[in-house]
């Protein structure tokens, strides 16, 4: 089973994660742009000082000199945060002045009139170096290379300041937005909690609809569904209650009869005078037994229909033949002929075998009970897209105005013969519904008797 997911956590992560990504992207871009411009500014200051040194390069009869008084060197080197280095050299003369340890750029990679920036190291410290070429004489005999370098303290300080200035406000933004999203979600979800509390507090008997007041629009579909369910539950409960009352009432009658007859039997002093009472007792016991079986069948088909039972594919002919065989002796008791009229190839439908046999048994029971003595009952199976099971008798028939009521539980047409309890056709209907089958009630051949037709869907 999948772990239940928290709506709150989902909303929070879906809203803040993109925000966080955007903020990180934005912070990085602003950081690198700011860094680039700061670097450019420092680089151009470094170039200025290199250019100022080129003024001090002089040429005397082809000999290049670099004259800077010590005090000027001190002024040149002065910087509160960084150390400044310089080096003057030429290809012909080699090192001329400054810091010998400062790395020189590879001359070949330099354009003669462009300053060249590079990163290097001197005395174990990382430095930024700019190198410029200058020609002290008019005949371009020997170019002098002047490099100026400074340590990176100012640049690093600047980097940290920019980082703080960019990242801190963004972080604060994420925190404030996250907090607002969190409280917003909580506030948004609170109607759901209220609703859950309201439902939890209900008694099991309270099936009144949940009020829509205060329920947000988005949650209303849920309350509507719950209310529809409560409605169905209520209707279901009422039917069950009525059914139990009816069943109890129906059982009471034969049981009361049993008691009276038993008392009468007890008063008789010999077996012979006891016989009629015993016969009544057997009759009442039969009725109770029949009634309880019918109640069980009804309960079973109801529970099957409520639990999305799986229907299996089966042959309607085999099933009907077996069932008819069971009823032949009962039919013969009334001298009724029972015939099966079916095609030779199987007729497949999707169904529950036990329940379908129960359905046909109840139809045959009625046909035998209410059919014409010495008459004929025919069970027919018609193949096709909607296979049909038909039971026809030539009895008294059912009046059109009774056609709907006979399917009600415990309903019997007044004056009906036999020991029925009015559950037979209710069971037939329940089982037909379970198979999504249609029932039609009509009259038999030549307008006489009863014809009950059950049409199934495709098997
Ligand atoms: N084949 C039939 N012919 C005439 N009447 C019938 C037939 N089947 C059912 N009925 C009528 O429908 C009523 C309801 O049938 P059912 O639910 O089986 O109850 P029960 O048979 O216990 O009376 C019966 O009382 C009977 O009057
Ligand atoms: Mg019946």
Short mmCIF file of C-alpha atoms and ligand atoms in Angstrom, two decimals:
data_model
loop_
_atom_site.label_atom_id
_atom_site.label_comp_id
_atom_site.label_asym_id
_atom_site.label_seq_id
_atom_site.Cartn_x
_atom_site.Cartn_y
_atom_site.Cartn_z
CA UNK A 1 0.00 0.00 0.00
CA UNK A 2 1.21 3.50 -0.72
CA UNK A 3 2.04 5.74 2.24
CA UNK A 4 -0.59 8.47 2.61
CA UNK A 5 0.85 11.77 1.45
CA UNK A 6 0.48 14.94 3.44
CA UNK A 7 -1.32 17.61 1.45
CA UNK A 8 0.36 20.25 3.59
CA UNK A 9 3.88 18.93 2.90
CA UNK A 10 3.07 18.57 -0.80
CA UNK A 11 1.75 22.10 -1.16
CA UNK A 12 4.67 23.52 0.82
CA UNK A 13 7.31 21.67 -1.20
CA UNK A 14 5.62 22.46 -4.53
CA UNK A 15 5.43 26.15 -3.75
CA UNK A 16 8.76 26.71 -1.99
CA UNK A 17 10.99 24.46 -4.08
CA UNK A 18 10.56 26.44 -7.33
CA UNK A 19 10.90 29.64 -5.32
CA UNK A 20 14.15 28.38 -3.80
CA UNK A 21 15.52 27.41 -7.21
CA UNK A 22 14.63 30.81 -8.69
CA UNK A 23 16.19 32.60 -5.70
CA UNK A 24 19.40 30.55 -5.93
CA UNK A 25 19.64 31.21 -9.68
CA UNK A 26 18.97 34.90 -9.19
CA UNK A 27 21.53 35.14 -6.35
CA UNK A 28 24.20 33.37 -8.40
CA UNK A 29 23.63 35.53 -11.46
CA UNK A 30 23.67 38.77 -9.44
CA UNK A 31 26.75 37.60 -7.54
CA UNK A 32 28.78 36.84 -10.66
CA UNK A 33 27.70 40.01 -12.45
CA UNK A 34 28.63 42.18 -9.43
CA UNK A 35 31.92 40.31 -9.09
CA UNK A 36 32.74 40.89 -12.75
CA UNK A 37 32.26 44.65 -12.48
CA UNK A 38 34.20 44.89 -9.20
CA UNK A 39 37.08 42.95 -10.77
CA UNK A 40 37.03 45.25 -13.79
CA UNK A 41 37.26 48.34 -11.54
CA UNK A 42 40.22 46.91 -9.59
CA UNK A 43 41.89 45.80 -12.81
CA UNK A 44 41.65 49.30 -14.30
CA UNK A 45 43.23 50.82 -11.12
CA UNK A 46 46.03 48.29 -11.41
CA UNK A 47 46.51 49.28 -15.07
CA UNK A 48 46.64 52.97 -14.10
CA UNK A 49 49.50 52.34 -11.70
CA UNK A 50 51.33 50.27 -14.33
CA UNK A 51 50.92 53.12 -16.81
CA UNK A 52 52.21 55.63 -14.26
CA UNK A 53 55.37 53.53 -13.96
CA UNK A 54 55.96 53.64 -17.71
CA UNK A 55 56.62 57.39 -17.32
CA UNK A 56 59.72 56.56 -15.31
CA UNK A 57 61.38 54.42 -17.97
CA UNK A 58 64.08 56.43 -19.73
CA UNK A 59 66.58 55.61 -22.47
CA UNK A 60 70.23 56.90 -22.48
CA UNK A 61 72.15 56.02 -25.58
CA UNK A 62 70.36 52.76 -26.05
CA UNK A 63 70.59 51.94 -22.38
CA UNK A 64 67.27 51.68 -20.63
CA UNK A 65 67.05 53.03 -17.10
CA UNK A 66 64.30 53.14 -14.59
CA UNK A 67 64.65 55.87 -12.05
CA UNK A 68 62.23 56.10 -9.17
CA UNK A 69 63.37 57.67 -5.87
CA UNK A 70 62.84 55.38 -2.83
CA UNK A 71 60.24 57.76 -1.39
CA UNK A 72 58.26 57.56 -4.62
CA UNK A 73 58.52 53.75 -4.52
CA UNK A 74 57.14 53.84 -1.01
CA UNK A 75 54.24 56.05 -2.12
CA UNK A 76 53.66 53.74 -5.04
CA UNK A 77 53.60 50.66 -2.85
CA UNK A 78 51.36 52.18 -0.18
CA UNK A 79 48.02 50.42 0.23
CA UNK A 80 46.04 49.87 3.43
CA UNK A 81 44.87 46.37 2.55
CA UNK A 82 47.02 44.90 -0.17
CA UNK A 83 50.69 44.48 -0.98
CA UNK A 84 51.80 45.94 -4.28
CA UNK A 85 54.69 44.57 -6.36
CA UNK A 86 56.26 45.73 -9.59
CA UNK A 87 58.92 44.61 -12.00
CA UNK A 88 60.65 46.38 -14.88
CA UNK A 89 62.46 44.23 -17.41
CA UNK A 90 63.42 44.07 -21.03
CA UNK A 91 64.43 41.28 -23.33
CA UNK A 92 67.91 42.69 -23.88
CA UNK A 93 68.67 43.97 -20.41
CA UNK A 94 66.80 41.36 -18.43
CA UNK A 95 65.65 42.45 -14.93
CA UNK A 96 65.93 46.21 -14.48
CA UNK A 97 64.12 47.15 -11.27
CA UNK A 98 61.43 46.12 -8.75
CA UNK A 99 60.57 42.69 -7.35
CA UNK A 100 62.54 39.99 -9.07
CA UNK A 101 60.18 37.21 -7.86
CA UNK A 102 57.17 38.53 -9.77
CA UNK A 103 56.33 36.09 -12.57
CA UNK A 104 56.50 37.54 -16.09
CA UNK A 105 53.99 36.77 -18.79
CA UNK A 106 55.14 34.90 -21.89
CA UNK A 107 55.90 37.74 -24.25
CA UNK A 108 54.73 35.87 -27.30
CA UNK A 109 51.20 35.77 -26.00
CA UNK A 110 51.05 39.57 -25.63
CA UNK A 111 49.90 42.10 -28.15
CA UNK A 112 52.33 44.99 -28.01
CA UNK A 113 49.78 47.72 -27.34
CA UNK A 114 47.30 45.82 -25.11
CA UNK A 115 47.71 45.39 -21.38
CA UNK A 116 47.90 41.75 -20.32
CA UNK A 117 46.15 40.56 -17.14
CA UNK A 118 47.10 37.33 -15.42
CA UNK A 119 46.98 35.58 -12.04
CA UNK A 120 50.18 34.52 -10.34
CA UNK A 121 51.97 33.99 -7.06
CA UNK A 122 54.77 35.79 -5.27
CA UNK A 123 56.20 34.95 -1.85
CA UNK A 124 53.45 32.39 -1.44
CA UNK A 125 50.69 34.95 -1.96
CA UNK A 126 48.23 34.93 -4.81
CA UNK A 127 48.31 38.11 -6.88
CA UNK A 128 46.62 39.74 -9.82
CA UNK A 129 49.16 40.97 -12.37
CA UNK A 130 48.92 43.46 -15.22
CA UNK A 131 51.75 43.77 -17.72
CA UNK A 132 52.27 46.57 -20.27
CA UNK A 133 54.90 47.04 -22.95
CA UNK A 134 56.50 50.44 -23.48
CA UNK A 135 59.08 51.62 -25.99
CA UNK A 136 61.39 54.25 -24.44
CA UNK A 137 63.27 54.94 -27.73
CA UNK A 138 61.87 55.84 -31.08
CA UNK A 139 63.80 53.11 -32.92
CA UNK A 140 62.03 50.11 -31.66
CA UNK A 141 65.11 48.30 -30.54
CA UNK A 142 63.96 46.94 -27.25
CA UNK A 143 60.55 47.07 -25.56
CA UNK A 144 60.39 47.38 -21.81
CA UNK A 145 57.88 45.24 -19.95
CA UNK A 146 56.37 46.69 -16.81
CA UNK A 147 54.32 44.42 -14.57
CA UNK A 148 52.39 45.58 -11.53
CA UNK A 149 50.74 43.13 -9.13
CA UNK A 150 48.68 43.33 -6.00
CA UNK A 151 47.46 40.75 -3.50
CA UNK A 152 43.77 39.84 -3.54
CA UNK A 153 42.62 41.10 -0.08
CA UNK A 154 40.52 44.00 -1.43
CA UNK A 155 38.97 41.74 -4.04
CA UNK A 156 38.19 39.00 -1.52
CA UNK A 157 36.69 41.53 0.87
CA UNK A 158 34.58 42.85 -1.94
CA UNK A 159 33.53 39.32 -2.89
CA UNK A 160 32.31 38.63 0.64
CA UNK A 161 30.48 41.91 0.84
CA UNK A 162 28.71 41.28 -2.44
CA UNK A 163 27.86 37.76 -1.34
CA UNK A 164 26.31 39.01 1.87
CA UNK A 165 24.47 41.83 0.13
CA UNK A 166 23.00 39.49 -2.47
CA UNK A 167 22.33 36.30 -0.51
CA UNK A 168 21.08 37.66 2.81
CA UNK A 169 18.02 39.52 1.45
CA UNK A 170 17.18 36.55 -0.79
CA UNK A 171 17.40 34.14 2.14
CA UNK A 172 15.20 36.42 4.18
CA UNK A 173 12.75 36.54 1.26
CA UNK A 174 12.56 32.73 1.17
CA UNK A 175 12.05 32.53 4.93
CA UNK A 176 9.30 35.15 4.99
CA UNK A 177 7.54 33.65 1.94
CA UNK A 178 7.89 30.13 3.36
CA UNK A 179 6.34 31.26 6.63
CA UNK A 180 3.43 32.92 4.82
CA UNK A 181 2.87 29.89 2.63
CA UNK A 182 2.90 27.64 5.71
CA UNK A 183 0.37 29.72 7.64
CA UNK A 184 -1.70 30.14 4.46
CA UNK A 185 -1.85 26.40 3.88
CA UNK A 186 -2.79 25.77 7.50
CA UNK A 187 -5.53 28.34 7.33
CA UNK A 188 -6.70 26.91 4.00
CA UNK A 189 -6.84 23.37 5.33
CA UNK A 190 -8.58 24.21 8.59
CA UNK A 191 -12.11 23.80 7.11
CA UNK A 192 -11.15 20.21 6.27
CA UNK A 193 -10.12 19.59 9.88
CA UNK A 194 -13.35 21.17 11.12
CA UNK A 195 -15.31 18.94 8.76
CA UNK A 196 -13.46 15.83 9.95
CA UNK A 197 -14.18 16.76 13.59
CA UNK A 198 -17.83 17.35 12.79
CA UNK A 199 -18.15 13.93 11.15
CA UNK A 200 -16.17 12.20 13.92
CA UNK A 201 -18.49 13.62 16.56
CA UNK A 202 -21.61 12.23 14.89
CA UNK A 203 -23.46 9.33 16.37
CA UNK A 204 -23.80 6.25 14.18
CA UNK A 205 -27.56 6.82 14.01
CA UNK A 206 -27.32 10.39 12.77
CA UNK A 207 -27.65 10.13 9.00
CA UNK A 208 -28.72 13.76 8.48
CA UNK A 209 -26.86 15.54 5.67
CA UNK A 210 -23.75 17.52 6.57
CA UNK A 211 -24.34 21.26 6.40
CA UNK A 212 -22.55 23.18 3.63
CA UNK A 213 -22.19 26.32 5.76
CA UNK A 214 -18.56 27.33 6.11
CA UNK A 215 -17.39 24.60 3.76
CA UNK A 216 -15.22 26.01 0.94
CA UNK A 217 -16.36 25.48 -2.64
CA UNK A 218 -13.55 23.01 -3.43
CA UNK A 219 -14.57 20.76 -0.54
CA UNK A 220 -18.28 20.89 -1.34
CA UNK A 221 -18.05 18.09 -3.88
CA UNK A 222 -16.77 15.93 -1.02
CA UNK A 223 -19.60 16.90 1.34
CA UNK A 224 -22.11 16.35 -1.46
CA UNK A 225 -20.74 12.88 -2.08
CA UNK A 226 -20.83 12.08 1.63
CA UNK A 227 -24.40 13.38 1.85
CA UNK A 228 -25.45 11.25 -1.11
CA UNK A 229 -23.86 8.27 0.61
CA UNK A 230 -25.65 9.08 3.88
CA UNK A 231 -28.87 9.30 1.92
CA UNK A 232 -28.36 5.86 0.40
CA UNK A 233 -27.32 4.45 3.77
CA UNK A 234 -30.46 5.85 5.35
CA UNK A 235 -32.68 4.31 2.67
CA UNK A 236 -30.84 1.02 3.00
CA UNK A 237 -31.21 1.03 6.76
CA UNK A 238 -34.95 1.68 6.48
CA UNK A 239 -35.42 -1.23 4.06
CA UNK A 240 -33.46 -3.52 6.32
CA UNK A 241 -35.47 -2.47 9.33
CA UNK A 242 -38.73 -3.07 7.48
CA UNK A 243 -37.40 -6.41 6.30
CA UNK A 244 -36.49 -7.54 9.83
CA UNK A 245 -39.91 -6.46 11.15
CA UNK A 246 -41.62 -8.37 8.32
CA UNK A 247 -39.46 -11.42 8.82
CA UNK A 248 -40.15 -11.47 12.55
CA UNK A 249 -43.85 -11.09 11.88
CA UNK A 250 -43.84 -13.87 9.29
CA UNK A 251 -41.99 -16.21 11.62
CA UNK A 252 -44.33 -15.45 14.50
CA UNK A 253 -47.42 -16.80 12.72
CA UNK A 254 -46.20 -20.35 12.07
CA UNK A 255 -44.44 -20.42 15.44
CA UNK A 256 -47.67 -19.44 17.23
CA UNK A 257 -49.45 -22.19 15.27
CA UNK A 258 -46.73 -24.63 16.32
CA UNK A 259 -47.27 -23.73 19.96
CA UNK A 260 -51.07 -24.11 19.83
CA UNK A 261 -50.84 -27.46 18.04
CA UNK A 262 -48.18 -28.71 20.42
CA UNK A 263 -50.40 -27.82 23.37
CA UNK A 264 -53.30 -29.62 21.71
CA UNK A 265 -51.13 -32.70 21.08
CA UNK A 266 -50.04 -32.67 24.71
CA UNK A 267 -53.67 -32.78 25.83
CA UNK A 268 -54.51 -35.82 23.67
CA UNK A 269 -54.28 -39.10 25.52
CA UNK A 270 -53.60 -41.46 22.65
CA UNK A 271 -51.52 -41.37 19.50
CA UNK A 272 -54.55 -41.52 17.21
CA UNK A 273 -56.16 -38.34 18.56
CA UNK A 274 -52.70 -36.72 18.52
CA UNK A 275 -52.27 -37.26 14.75
CA UNK A 276 -54.15 -34.20 13.38
CA UNK A 277 -52.25 -31.91 15.76
CA UNK A 278 -48.95 -33.56 14.77
CA UNK A 279 -49.79 -33.11 11.10
CA UNK A 280 -50.35 -29.40 11.77
CA UNK A 281 -47.08 -29.25 13.66
CA UNK A 282 -45.25 -30.75 10.70
CA UNK A 283 -46.92 -28.22 8.40
CA UNK A 284 -45.96 -25.28 10.54
CA UNK A 285 -42.42 -26.60 10.94
CA UNK A 286 -42.21 -26.93 7.13
CA UNK A 287 -43.30 -23.34 6.75
CA UNK A 288 -40.77 -22.11 9.29
CA UNK A 289 -38.04 -24.14 7.60
CA UNK A 290 -39.02 -22.83 4.15
CA UNK A 291 -39.21 -19.27 5.39
CA UNK A 292 -35.81 -19.42 7.07
CA UNK A 293 -34.22 -20.92 3.92
CA UNK A 294 -35.74 -18.16 1.80
CA UNK A 295 -34.53 -15.53 4.26
CA UNK A 296 -31.03 -16.99 4.10
CA UNK A 297 -31.05 -17.01 0.29
CA UNK A 298 -32.17 -13.41 0.26
CA UNK A 299 -29.50 -12.42 2.78
CA UNK A 300 -26.86 -14.23 0.72
CA UNK A 301 -27.81 -12.65 -2.60
CA UNK A 302 -27.94 -9.25 -0.90
CA UNK A 303 -24.48 -9.65 0.56
CA UNK A 304 -23.16 -10.87 -2.80
CA UNK A 305 -24.58 -7.82 -4.54
CA UNK A 306 -22.98 -5.54 -1.96
CA UNK A 307 -19.50 -7.00 -2.25
CA UNK A 308 -18.94 -6.67 -6.03
CA UNK A 309 -19.03 -10.41 -6.50
CA UNK A 310 -17.15 -11.90 -9.42
CA UNK A 311 -19.46 -13.62 -11.92
CA UNK A 312 -18.14 -16.68 -13.74
CA UNK A 313 -19.02 -17.72 -17.24
CA UNK A 314 -21.35 -20.73 -17.28
CA UNK A 315 -23.70 -22.65 -19.55
CA UNK A 316 -27.35 -21.76 -18.99
CA UNK A 317 -28.57 -25.06 -20.48
CA UNK A 318 -26.58 -27.37 -18.15
CA UNK A 319 -27.68 -25.34 -15.17
CA UNK A 320 -31.39 -25.33 -16.17
CA UNK A 321 -31.42 -29.05 -16.99
CA UNK A 322 -30.02 -29.97 -13.55
CA UNK A 323 -32.50 -27.69 -11.83
CA UNK A 324 -35.49 -29.03 -13.78
CA UNK A 325 -34.53 -32.60 -12.87
CA UNK A 326 -34.75 -31.64 -9.19
CA UNK A 327 -38.30 -30.33 -9.68
CA UNK A 328 -39.74 -33.19 -11.75
CA UNK A 329 -40.95 -35.20 -8.69
CA UNK A 330 -42.70 -32.10 -7.25
CA UNK A 331 -44.36 -31.46 -10.65
CA UNK A 332 -45.47 -35.07 -10.90
CA UNK A 333 -47.22 -34.75 -7.52
CA UNK A 334 -49.61 -32.38 -9.26
CA UNK A 335 -49.48 -34.38 -12.46
CA UNK A 336 -47.77 -31.51 -14.25
CA UNK A 337 -45.52 -32.13 -17.20
CA UNK A 338 -42.23 -30.23 -17.03
CA UNK A 339 -40.37 -29.71 -20.31
CA UNK A 340 -37.07 -28.08 -21.26
CA UNK A 341 -36.75 -26.48 -24.65
CA UNK A 342 -33.13 -25.51 -25.39
CA UNK A 343 -30.72 -25.32 -28.33
CA UNK A 344 -28.10 -28.04 -28.74
CA UNK A 345 -25.09 -25.75 -28.35
CA UNK A 346 -24.26 -24.22 -24.95
CA UNK A 347 -25.59 -20.77 -24.12
CA UNK A 348 -22.94 -18.91 -22.13
CA UNK A 349 -23.66 -16.17 -19.62
CA UNK A 350 -21.68 -14.60 -16.77
CA UNK A 351 -23.27 -15.60 -13.48
CA UNK A 352 -23.22 -17.14 -10.03
CA UNK A 353 -24.30 -20.77 -10.34
CA UNK A 354 -25.84 -21.26 -6.88
CA UNK A 355 -27.84 -18.06 -7.09
CA UNK A 356 -29.06 -18.74 -10.64
CA UNK A 357 -30.29 -22.19 -9.58
CA UNK A 358 -32.10 -20.48 -6.72
CA UNK A 359 -33.70 -18.09 -9.22
CA UNK A 360 -34.96 -20.87 -11.49
CA UNK A 361 -36.09 -22.96 -8.46
CA UNK A 362 -38.29 -20.12 -7.25
CA UNK A 363 -39.82 -19.69 -10.72
CA UNK A 364 -40.48 -23.45 -10.98
CA UNK A 365 -41.87 -23.55 -7.43
CA UNK A 366 -44.38 -20.86 -8.40
CA UNK A 367 -45.20 -22.45 -11.74
CA UNK A 368 -45.93 -25.77 -10.00
CA UNK A 369 -47.84 -24.13 -7.14
CA UNK A 370 -49.93 -21.73 -9.22
CA UNK A 371 -49.97 -23.62 -12.55
CA UNK A 372 -52.79 -25.79 -13.78
CA UNK A 373 -52.90 -29.28 -12.22
CA UNK A 374 -52.51 -31.88 -14.99
CA UNK A 375 -51.06 -29.02 -17.02
CA UNK A 376 -47.76 -28.22 -18.62
CA UNK A 377 -44.74 -26.14 -17.64
CA UNK A 378 -42.14 -25.25 -20.21
CA UNK A 379 -38.68 -23.92 -19.51
CA UNK A 380 -37.16 -22.33 -22.62
CA UNK A 381 -33.66 -21.09 -23.31
CA UNK A 382 -33.10 -18.70 -26.17
CA UNK A 383 -29.55 -17.97 -27.33
CA UNK A 384 -28.51 -14.63 -28.84
CA UNK A 385 -26.87 -11.38 -27.83
CA UNK A 386 -29.12 -11.30 -24.79
CA UNK A 387 -29.70 -14.94 -23.81
CA UNK A 388 -33.12 -15.53 -22.30
CA UNK A 389 -34.51 -17.92 -19.70
CA UNK A 390 -38.29 -18.30 -19.89
CA UNK A 391 -40.63 -20.20 -17.54
CA UNK A 392 -44.19 -20.63 -18.79
CA UNK A 393 -47.17 -22.29 -17.15
CA UNK A 394 -50.84 -22.63 -18.06
CA UNK A 395 -52.30 -21.67 -14.69
CA UNK A 396 -54.47 -18.80 -13.60
CA UNK A 397 -51.92 -16.14 -14.62
CA UNK A 398 -51.07 -12.85 -12.94
CA UNK A 399 -53.26 -9.78 -13.35
CA UNK A 400 -51.45 -6.82 -14.93
CA UNK A 401 -52.09 -4.63 -11.88
CA UNK A 402 -50.28 -7.15 -9.66
CA UNK A 403 -47.26 -7.48 -11.96
CA UNK A 404 -45.10 -5.02 -9.98
CA UNK A 405 -46.23 -5.84 -6.47
CA UNK A 406 -45.45 -9.56 -6.71
CA UNK A 407 -41.74 -8.70 -6.59
CA UNK A 408 -42.08 -6.97 -3.21
CA UNK A 409 -40.82 -8.83 -0.19
CA UNK A 410 -43.52 -10.81 1.66
CA UNK A 411 -46.18 -9.81 -0.84
CA UNK A 412 -48.60 -12.57 -1.83
CA UNK A 413 -51.61 -12.06 -4.04
CA UNK A 414 -54.56 -12.43 -1.66
CA UNK A 415 -56.11 -15.88 -1.85
CA UNK A 416 -52.95 -17.54 -3.22
CA UNK A 417 -52.76 -21.25 -2.47
CA UNK A 418 -49.93 -23.06 -0.75
CA UNK A 419 -47.56 -22.33 2.06
CA UNK A 420 -45.54 -19.54 0.38
CA UNK A 421 -44.19 -16.60 2.34
CA UNK A 422 -44.06 -14.03 -0.47
CA UNK A 423 -40.27 -14.04 -0.76
CA UNK A 424 -39.86 -16.17 -3.91
CA UNK A 425 -40.11 -13.44 -6.56
CA UNK A 426 -38.29 -10.93 -4.33
CA UNK A 427 -35.37 -13.37 -4.40
CA UNK A 428 -35.74 -13.74 -8.19
CA UNK A 429 -35.57 -9.96 -8.57
CA UNK A 430 -32.58 -9.61 -6.26
CA UNK A 431 -30.63 -12.27 -8.18
CA UNK A 432 -31.64 -10.87 -11.57
CA UNK A 433 -30.48 -7.40 -10.50
CA UNK A 434 -27.19 -8.86 -9.39
CA UNK A 435 -26.74 -10.25 -12.93
CA UNK A 436 -28.00 -7.01 -14.51
CA UNK A 437 -30.76 -9.11 -16.04
CA UNK A 438 -34.21 -7.80 -17.03
CA UNK A 439 -37.45 -9.47 -15.89
CA UNK A 440 -40.63 -9.37 -17.90
CA UNK A 441 -43.96 -10.78 -16.72
CA UNK A 442 -46.54 -11.74 -19.31
CA UNK A 443 -49.12 -14.36 -20.04
CA UNK A 444 -48.49 -17.86 -21.36
CA UNK A 445 -49.47 -19.51 -24.63
CA UNK A 446 -52.87 -18.53 -26.01
CA UNK A 447 -53.17 -15.79 -23.39
CA UNK A 448 -53.42 -18.25 -20.54
CA UNK A 449 -51.11 -18.79 -17.59
CA UNK A 450 -47.93 -16.94 -16.70
CA UNK A 451 -44.77 -16.31 -18.68
CA UNK A 452 -41.74 -14.96 -16.83
CA UNK A 453 -38.80 -13.99 -19.00
CA UNK A 454 -35.29 -13.21 -17.73
CA UNK A 455 -32.95 -11.53 -20.27
CA UNK A 456 -29.24 -11.64 -19.50
CA UNK A 457 -26.49 -9.45 -20.86
CA UNK A 458 -23.69 -10.87 -22.99
CA UNK A 459 -21.85 -13.72 -21.24
N1 LIG B 1 -46.61 -18.63 -11.98
C1 LIG B 1 -47.47 -17.91 -11.26
N2 LIG B 1 -48.79 -17.95 -11.57
C2 LIG B 1 -49.66 -17.22 -10.87
N3 LIG B 1 -49.36 -16.42 -9.84
C3 LIG B 1 -48.09 -16.37 -9.47
C4 LIG B 1 -47.07 -17.07 -10.17
N4 LIG B 1 -45.88 -16.78 -9.61
C5 LIG B 1 -46.14 -15.93 -8.60
N5 LIG B 1 -47.46 -15.66 -8.51
C6 LIG B 1 -48.08 -14.77 -7.54
O1 LIG B 1 -47.12 -13.88 -7.03
C7 LIG B 1 -47.10 -13.93 -5.61
C8 LIG B 1 -45.69 -13.73 -5.14
O2 LIG B 1 -44.89 -14.86 -5.45
P1 LIG B 1 -43.69 -15.26 -4.53
O3 LIG B 1 -42.91 -14.05 -4.30
O4 LIG B 1 -43.03 -16.45 -5.09
O5 LIG B 1 -44.36 -15.62 -3.15
P2 LIG B 1 -45.10 -16.95 -2.69
O6 LIG B 1 -44.98 -17.94 -3.79
O7 LIG B 1 -44.41 -17.34 -1.48
O8 LIG B 1 -46.51 -16.52 -2.45
C9 LIG B 1 -47.68 -15.26 -5.25
O9 LIG B 1 -48.36 -15.13 -4.02
C10 LIG B 1 -48.62 -15.56 -6.37
O10 LIG B 1 -49.90 -15.06 -6.06
MG1 LIG B 2 -43.18 -18.56 -4.53
#
